[in-house]
XYZ file of C-alpha atoms in Angstrom:
528
model
C -4.593 -13.482 -11.299
C -3.220 -12.508 -8.212
C 0.081 -9.865 -8.796
C 2.941 -8.692 -7.952
C 4.271 -5.783 -10.338
C 7.326 -4.369 -9.816
C 9.591 -2.498 -12.315
C 13.134 -2.385 -11.790
C 14.096 1.815 -12.635
C 17.471 2.521 -12.553
C 17.927 -1.573 -10.182
C 16.177 -0.414 -7.622
C 12.637 -2.246 -7.402
C 9.268 -0.094 -7.400
C 7.460 0.318 -4.434
C 4.729 -0.099 -6.237
C 2.103 -2.362 -6.816
C -0.997 -3.131 -8.085
C -3.620 -4.876 -6.442
C -5.417 -7.664 -8.779
C -7.545 -9.473 -6.286
C -9.712 -11.963 -7.613
C -13.184 -12.254 -6.174
C -15.365 -12.733 -9.386
C -18.189 -13.705 -6.595
C -21.961 -15.255 -8.469
C -23.840 -11.825 -10.114
C -26.076 -9.815 -7.555
C -29.297 -9.218 -10.328
C -29.051 -11.269 -13.332
C -26.674 -10.297 -15.717
C -27.023 -6.933 -17.650
C -29.524 -6.279 -20.282
C -27.637 -7.110 -23.041
C -26.759 -6.476 -26.234
C -26.691 -2.816 -25.120
C -25.685 -0.152 -26.405
C -22.365 0.850 -25.929
C -22.106 5.487 -26.484
C -20.675 8.326 -24.857
C -23.486 9.252 -21.801
C -24.516 12.649 -20.220
C -22.442 12.868 -17.943
C -23.296 15.324 -14.211
C -19.604 17.164 -13.899
C -18.723 16.502 -9.889
C -19.264 19.370 -8.007
C -16.361 21.729 -8.959
C -15.423 19.823 -11.892
C -16.140 20.978 -15.679
C -16.349 18.142 -18.395
C -14.236 18.785 -20.596
C -15.389 15.589 -23.180
C -16.808 12.074 -23.264
C -15.998 8.845 -25.548
C -17.065 5.592 -25.436
C -14.973 3.500 -27.553
C -15.336 -0.760 -27.763
C -13.499 -3.436 -27.257
C -13.027 -6.684 -27.812
C -10.680 -8.228 -24.710
C -8.716 -10.274 -24.851
C -4.818 -9.578 -23.112
C -4.391 -6.316 -21.930
C -0.886 -5.399 -21.281
C -0.408 -2.970 -18.477
C 1.383 0.641 -19.587
C 3.486 2.723 -17.757
C 6.612 1.463 -15.992
C 4.477 -1.279 -14.251
C 3.824 -3.316 -17.318
C 2.867 -6.436 -16.965
C -0.604 -8.542 -18.232
C -3.853 -9.904 -17.876
C -5.704 -12.241 -20.578
C -9.309 -13.767 -21.094
C -10.181 -10.139 -20.719
C -14.104 -9.990 -22.196
C -16.096 -7.760 -24.541
C -15.930 -4.519 -22.478
C -17.003 -0.692 -23.077
C -14.552 2.018 -22.330
C -16.274 4.952 -21.223
C -13.411 7.881 -20.866
C -14.902 11.393 -19.380
C -12.089 14.001 -18.771
C -12.568 16.924 -16.139
C -10.479 19.921 -14.894
C -11.102 22.327 -12.143
C -12.165 25.300 -13.416
C -8.759 28.271 -12.736
C -6.384 24.473 -12.631
C -5.441 23.754 -15.780
C -5.932 19.571 -15.573
C -7.191 17.420 -17.039
C -8.114 14.176 -15.337
C -9.365 10.796 -17.140
C -11.424 9.390 -15.354
C -11.695 5.362 -17.352
C -14.543 3.284 -16.514
C -14.559 -0.738 -18.029
C -18.196 -1.992 -18.272
C -18.069 -6.170 -19.648
C -21.034 -5.781 -22.584
C -22.379 -8.886 -20.851
C -22.298 -11.231 -16.963
C -21.810 -7.817 -15.789
C -22.166 -8.533 -11.406
C -24.336 -5.877 -10.389
C -20.893 -4.580 -8.409
C -18.115 -1.496 -8.399
C -15.036 -1.528 -7.814
C -12.746 1.507 -8.283
C -9.371 1.226 -8.812
C -6.039 2.913 -6.334
C -2.358 3.429 -7.979
C 1.175 2.937 -7.482
C 3.671 5.919 -5.899
C 3.335 8.520 -8.027
C 0.554 6.059 -10.786
C -2.959 7.279 -9.575
C -5.337 4.677 -10.530
C -5.128 1.631 -13.034
C -3.101 0.530 -15.900
C -5.666 -1.325 -17.412
C -4.421 -4.757 -16.009
C -6.352 -4.075 -13.067
C -9.040 -2.968 -14.787
C -8.713 -5.827 -17.076
C -9.177 -8.496 -14.456
C -11.843 -6.391 -12.974
C -14.106 -6.939 -16.521
C -13.019 -10.498 -16.055
C -14.396 -10.865 -12.726
C -17.690 -8.974 -14.256
C -17.152 -6.183 -12.693
C -17.655 -2.732 -14.058
C -14.681 -0.787 -13.263
C -12.888 2.949 -12.984
C -9.811 4.849 -12.541
C -8.380 7.588 -12.544
C -5.172 8.853 -13.921
C -5.869 12.358 -11.455
C -4.011 14.213 -14.352
C -0.514 13.002 -13.015
C 2.312 11.383 -14.900
C 3.192 7.461 -15.399
C 4.417 5.517 -10.964
C 7.940 7.404 -11.080
C 7.032 10.776 -13.135
C 7.155 13.329 -10.845
C 6.922 16.328 -13.583
C 4.083 17.867 -12.807
C 5.610 18.829 -8.945
C 7.026 21.894 -9.475
C 5.560 24.688 -11.838
C 6.869 26.778 -14.242
C 8.208 28.666 -11.068
C 9.210 26.325 -8.997
C 6.694 26.613 -6.848
C 4.404 23.289 -5.700
C 1.215 22.870 -8.109
C -1.024 22.300 -5.252
C -3.748 21.848 -7.534
C -2.367 19.006 -9.494
C -1.009 17.369 -6.191
C -4.529 17.704 -4.620
C -5.621 16.015 -7.451
C -3.283 13.143 -6.325
C -3.492 13.340 -2.787
C -7.626 12.704 -2.852
C -10.243 14.354 -4.419
C -9.760 12.648 -8.070
C -10.383 9.543 -6.625
C -13.670 10.252 -5.307
C -14.577 12.271 -9.221
C -13.564 8.887 -9.839
C -16.320 6.739 -8.418
C -19.358 9.477 -8.891
C -18.127 9.625 -11.957
C -18.094 6.072 -13.339
C -21.009 4.975 -10.819
C -22.740 7.526 -13.018
C -21.775 6.049 -16.349
C -22.453 3.034 -14.744
C -26.767 3.693 -14.482
C -26.491 5.674 -18.090
C -25.241 2.438 -19.537
C -27.381 -0.389 -17.871
C -29.817 1.319 -16.381
C -28.792 0.442 -13.041
C -26.311 1.469 -9.988
C -24.877 -1.125 -8.890
C -26.011 -2.721 -5.655
C -22.029 -2.661 -3.640
C -19.323 -0.003 -4.621
C -15.778 -1.337 -3.962
C -12.663 -0.264 -3.755
C -9.451 -2.263 -3.871
C -5.586 -0.340 -3.647
C -2.229 -1.984 -2.624
C 0.414 0.941 -1.639
C -0.663 4.081 -2.966
C -3.767 2.654 -3.384
C -4.194 1.938 -0.634
C -3.266 5.266 1.209
C -6.100 5.919 -1.689
C -8.531 3.115 0.551
C -8.043 5.607 3.350
C -8.739 8.684 2.403
C -11.727 7.278 0.927
C -12.558 6.130 4.873
C -11.719 8.697 5.614
C -13.691 11.743 3.568
C -15.862 9.827 1.288
C -17.115 7.434 3.639
C -20.590 7.517 1.347
C -18.598 6.182 -1.790
C -18.095 2.879 -0.532
C -19.803 0.544 0.753
C -15.653 -2.126 0.694
C -12.217 -0.435 1.499
C -9.383 -3.482 0.005
C -6.635 -1.374 1.766
C -2.757 -2.317 1.992
C -0.151 -2.294 2.094
C -1.228 1.520 2.634
C 0.827 4.446 2.207
C -0.437 6.511 5.215
C 1.086 8.689 7.100
C 2.516 9.801 3.630
C 4.116 12.485 4.701
C 6.392 11.312 7.113
C 7.610 8.091 5.888
C 8.017 9.055 2.240
C 10.803 10.930 4.988
C 10.705 8.657 6.976
C 12.808 4.992 4.413
C 14.813 8.205 3.193
C 17.552 7.332 6.699
C 19.249 4.315 5.771
C 20.561 6.159 2.958
C 21.161 8.885 5.537
C 22.596 6.894 8.299
C 24.731 5.448 4.888
C 26.379 8.903 4.394
C 26.508 9.948 8.346
C 29.052 6.812 8.664
C 30.211 6.875 5.890
C 30.460 2.695 5.574
C 28.455 1.055 2.826
C 27.321 -2.703 3.780
C 27.284 -4.994 0.261
C 23.759 -6.587 -0.815
C 25.138 -9.892 0.618
C 26.514 -8.583 3.333
C 22.599 -7.008 4.811
C 21.244 -9.519 3.339
C 23.904 -12.309 6.054
C 22.230 -9.337 9.006
C 18.877 -10.194 7.463
C 18.718 -14.188 7.701
C 20.979 -14.243 10.980
C 17.639 -12.132 12.371
C 14.596 -14.843 11.158
C 17.073 -17.269 12.099
C 16.886 -15.914 15.455
C 13.384 -14.709 15.715
C 11.584 -17.547 13.621
C 10.892 -19.746 17.433
C 9.434 -17.196 18.930
C 5.895 -18.592 17.884
C 6.796 -21.755 19.078
C 8.432 -23.635 16.045
C 11.243 -23.221 13.788
C 8.731 -22.080 10.433
C 10.558 -19.531 8.472
C 8.654 -17.099 9.694
C 8.699 -14.288 12.161
C 5.599 -14.155 13.536
C 5.766 -10.788 15.231
C 9.373 -8.687 14.323
C 8.427 -6.033 16.593
C 10.185 -8.628 19.167
C 12.663 -9.862 17.675
C 15.454 -8.665 19.166
C 18.777 -9.659 17.522
C 21.498 -7.450 18.314
C 23.507 -6.890 14.907
C 26.720 -6.377 16.452
C 26.079 -10.403 17.375
C 27.373 -10.562 13.854
C 30.672 -8.034 13.935
C 33.592 -10.913 12.753
C 31.760 -12.931 10.147
C 32.970 -13.821 7.299
C 30.188 -13.213 4.082
C 30.815 -14.485 0.063
C 29.610 -11.428 -1.393
C 30.316 -12.477 -5.269
C 33.173 -14.129 -4.993
C 35.688 -12.111 -2.235
C 35.355 -13.249 1.416
C 33.525 -9.864 3.612
C 34.625 -9.534 7.506
C 31.497 -7.884 8.582
C 32.385 -5.074 10.966
C 31.014 -2.924 14.141
C 30.799 -0.037 11.764
C 28.464 -2.794 10.000
C 26.276 -3.811 12.768
C 26.350 0.055 14.400
C 24.585 0.737 9.986
C 22.132 -2.024 10.221
C 21.618 -0.878 14.278
C 20.138 2.188 12.846
C 18.647 1.283 10.329
C 16.204 -0.583 11.544
C 15.485 1.284 14.116
C 14.653 3.881 12.502
C 14.957 7.451 12.455
C 16.129 9.707 14.807
C 17.402 13.437 16.132
C 20.399 14.023 16.271
C 19.320 13.752 20.695
C 17.487 10.508 20.155
C 14.346 11.546 19.988
C 11.997 9.234 17.489
C 10.624 10.442 14.119
C 9.485 7.011 12.647
C 9.852 3.829 12.353
C 12.656 0.922 10.968
C 12.819 -1.435 7.126
C 11.497 -3.799 9.661
C 13.777 -7.213 11.036
C 13.013 -9.530 8.247
C 12.957 -7.254 5.703
C 15.072 -6.944 2.630
C 17.155 -4.138 3.529
C 18.815 -3.028 0.239
C 16.010 -1.976 -1.079
C 16.697 1.365 0.843
C 19.682 1.143 1.241
C 21.457 0.348 -2.743
C 23.403 1.869 -4.112
C 20.743 5.489 -5.444
C 18.270 6.402 -3.026
C 15.113 4.840 -4.281
C 13.420 6.946 -6.520
C 9.799 7.324 -4.418
C 11.026 9.043 -1.446
C 14.061 10.988 -3.872
C 11.525 12.603 -5.663
C 8.833 13.827 -2.439
C 12.503 14.755 -0.332
C 13.921 17.556 -3.289
C 10.409 18.192 -5.097
C 7.334 18.327 -2.300
C 9.857 19.619 0.877
C 12.909 20.834 -0.726
C 11.418 22.480 -3.268
C 15.210 22.101 -5.358
C 15.776 19.201 -8.195
C 19.180 19.622 -7.424
C 20.000 18.926 -3.664
C 22.590 16.666 -3.794
C 20.997 13.752 -1.000
C 24.265 12.563 -0.147
C 25.092 15.395 1.808
C 21.373 15.642 4.489
C 23.196 15.736 7.692
C 20.524 13.582 10.734
C 20.230 17.811 11.495
C 19.004 18.569 8.123
C 17.067 14.990 8.221
C 14.865 15.801 11.229
C 14.204 19.695 9.620
C 13.148 17.555 6.193
C 11.202 15.526 7.783
C 9.346 17.910 10.838
C 8.602 20.795 7.623
C 7.437 17.459 5.518
C 4.894 17.113 8.725
C 3.146 20.669 9.399
C 4.011 21.041 4.989
C 1.651 17.819 3.623
C -0.158 16.687 7.244
C -3.447 18.405 6.428
C -2.745 17.839 2.341
C -1.697 14.231 2.131
C -1.074 12.047 5.414
C -4.510 10.246 5.200
C -3.781 9.497 9.378
C -7.237 10.923 10.359
C -8.592 8.426 13.233
C -11.390 9.744 12.307
C -13.117 6.741 11.016
C -16.493 7.368 12.306
C -18.546 8.648 9.613
C -17.053 5.158 7.232
C -18.323 3.553 10.275
C -22.398 5.452 10.343
C -21.677 4.548 6.627
C -22.399 0.478 7.334
C -18.830 0.462 5.660
C -16.619 -1.693 6.303
C -12.210 -1.591 5.471
C -9.986 -4.777 4.565
C -5.886 -4.464 4.778
C -3.358 -6.307 5.218
C 0.266 -5.138 5.053
C 3.928 -7.325 4.927
C 5.734 -7.351 8.316
C 8.643 -7.580 5.846
C 7.817 -4.589 4.583
C 10.350 -2.674 2.734
C 9.259 0.074 1.467
C 6.735 1.822 3.727
C 6.989 0.394 7.760
C 4.621 -2.343 8.162
C 4.698 0.027 12.931
C 3.238 3.622 10.597
C -0.353 0.924 9.996
C -0.489 -0.258 13.557
C 0.609 2.780 14.862
C -2.833 4.151 12.423
C -4.338 1.401 13.935
C -4.357 1.943 17.278
C -5.203 5.017 16.874
C -8.115 4.635 15.624
C -9.179 2.887 18.156
C -8.083 4.446 21.168
C -10.894 7.978 18.971
C -13.680 4.745 18.479
C -13.786 3.955 21.548
C -11.382 -0.199 21.356
C -10.497 -2.741 19.213
C -14.228 -4.392 19.216
C -15.931 -1.262 18.392
C -13.551 -0.376 16.018
C -13.357 -4.123 14.205
C -16.760 -3.608 13.720
C -15.978 -2.443 10.703
C -12.246 -2.442 10.423
C -9.459 -5.570 10.488
C -5.737 -5.054 9.927
C -3.911 -8.702 9.276
C -0.488 -8.926 9.944
C 1.569 -11.611 7.479
C 4.491 -13.066 8.382
C 7.432 -13.417 5.829
C 5.813 -10.216 2.718
C 7.093 -8.770 1.517
C 6.179 -4.707 -0.128
C 2.088 -6.175 -1.779
C 3.463 -9.278 -1.948
C 0.383 -10.791 -0.733
C -0.582 -10.104 -4.065
C 1.502 -13.079 -5.720
C 5.061 -11.999 -5.507
C 5.761 -14.126 -1.889
C 2.249 -15.281 -1.228
C -1.677 -15.056 -2.130
C -4.589 -14.529 -0.384
C -7.821 -12.790 -1.980
C -9.047 -10.362 0.191
C -11.827 -9.300 -2.441
C -13.425 -12.134 -1.364
C -13.269 -11.720 2.091
C -14.753 -8.440 1.325
C -17.462 -9.473 0.195
C -18.910 -12.429 2.054
C -18.142 -9.988 5.085
C -20.424 -6.677 3.199
C -22.670 -8.393 1.414
C -23.525 -11.501 3.874
C -22.675 -10.047 7.793
C -19.655 -12.532 7.592
C -17.123 -10.777 9.409
C -13.090 -12.383 8.378
C -12.108 -14.464 11.783
C -8.811 -14.477 9.679
C -7.902 -14.171 6.248
C -6.297 -17.408 4.994
C -3.286 -16.891 2.673
C -0.199 -18.439 1.356
C 2.842 -17.023 2.531
C 6.730 -17.991 1.114
C 9.615 -18.562 4.809
C 12.477 -18.621 4.915
C 13.399 -21.537 3.060
C 11.428 -20.394 -0.086
C 8.955 -22.747 0.520
C 4.932 -22.494 0.133
C 2.900 -22.361 3.019
C -0.505 -22.496 4.214
C -1.401 -19.659 6.882
C -4.192 -18.090 8.571
C -3.964 -14.771 9.571
C -4.678 -13.500 12.342
C -7.164 -10.324 13.349
C -4.536 -7.717 15.123
C -3.732 -7.329 17.262
C -4.074 -11.546 17.662
C -0.437 -13.376 17.014
C -0.188 -16.318 15.073
C 1.500 -19.470 17.939
C 2.302 -23.038 16.649
C 0.000 -25.977 19.033
C 2.424 -27.612 20.216
C 1.613 -30.481 16.720
C 0.962 -30.723 13.412
C 3.265 -29.662 9.810
C 4.738 -26.318 10.544
C 3.143 -25.589 7.109
C -0.220 -26.203 7.381
C -2.139 -22.820 8.543
C -3.944 -25.322 10.584
C -1.059 -26.176 12.882
C -1.599 -22.971 14.646
C -3.871 -20.484 16.500
C -4.868 -16.998 16.857
C -3.844 -15.382 20.105
C -3.659 -12.360 21.917
C 0.199 -11.347 22.476
C -0.367 -11.474 25.958
C -0.653 -14.441 26.580
C 1.355 -14.921 23.218
């Protein structure tokens, strides 16, 4: 089952998706002996923690309804044992719940850790249920923090950043969940997992990269999609569309923004050799928004005329944040992505909370008054204070490579919340650090998905089975040359594509049905 779970909070879609990989793959070494006792095991506390409690409850499965803002559901879940271990870090007064779900029968010998979404550190039940349905024993942690848009934990009673909970959310709780989860599997089944995988998108994608960077022995394979790496930079950068509109005192409507996006997609569609409703390489799209000045757009029955001021706003949003002197700070909204997601009537809650609470430490900060120079100060302050805490952009993956781990990522080229170029930038840093494309491809592969929005290949505007590709790579040494996917083009039609291994791009062969993957080939950008 592949689904993108998005919540409408205050009328704004949440940049948070639960990644629900579908690979069930064959059982590794026969099912674990059944029936087994679903009883609270003895759990050794991970380093730096104390175990507060351990409980075990047999659940009959069926339909699992996702908790919190993300919601969602998964049906057909078999009976499972739910073991909950609550950890605390002495002196920090935190309480992190680690939940491990273990199939009563039909365990495939594998273990799956699940990441979170926005400010939710772990899974809301749907991912755990999906993993169990596919034969995995699975673990997730709440890191002692709240739901996806709950930031009540950010500041303590004195208005200072709660550094313990931020550290939980940023790194340590995810590692502790891996340690505890495997221990629980061993205690319940009488043997450790044959293979361990991590899956996540958005915040979950960032957590996957964090695992590869800081805890390279936790997982054999990591599927980390649309990863929120460079957190300290992009969380401030995604406030840029609001800053631009407020400083230019120009507020285009959603349908005006859509007119710019549609025109750009139309203009750059054929760069890959065929008009197919998809822009394969938005970074090469040089559509000038000023071409739409004077164009009439019908919005909710009213005819509006695109102005030079509208075009200037769009140009700045696509270009991305810059200092007042013109120095580029970060990447903008990709051409082809929904501009209104970040340029709506209200700021998107995730970056708004980051800037108010963690950077400015002022919950009542009026974001609408931020000038370009103040924005630059906030951006640099976020970098200085939080890069080492939650930036998750350390390019030295040599320990992960040495451990035999495999890292697989896809990222939508029309991601409206996390600029795709940030992930590309990180991958290029890894190549410089570790000796070039070929050496990095041995253990880390990136696939870019045309026309795909945030976490979109989980079912909202396309699908792919990244976990199946990852298990084949880890367990059988079959490195994925391409990632087969179903995409949705600009006309709303489903098309098949083989996503190319970065830096290759897809190009039409000049014959064949443009809706079919076999009509395209992967080529290096220099030949494109």
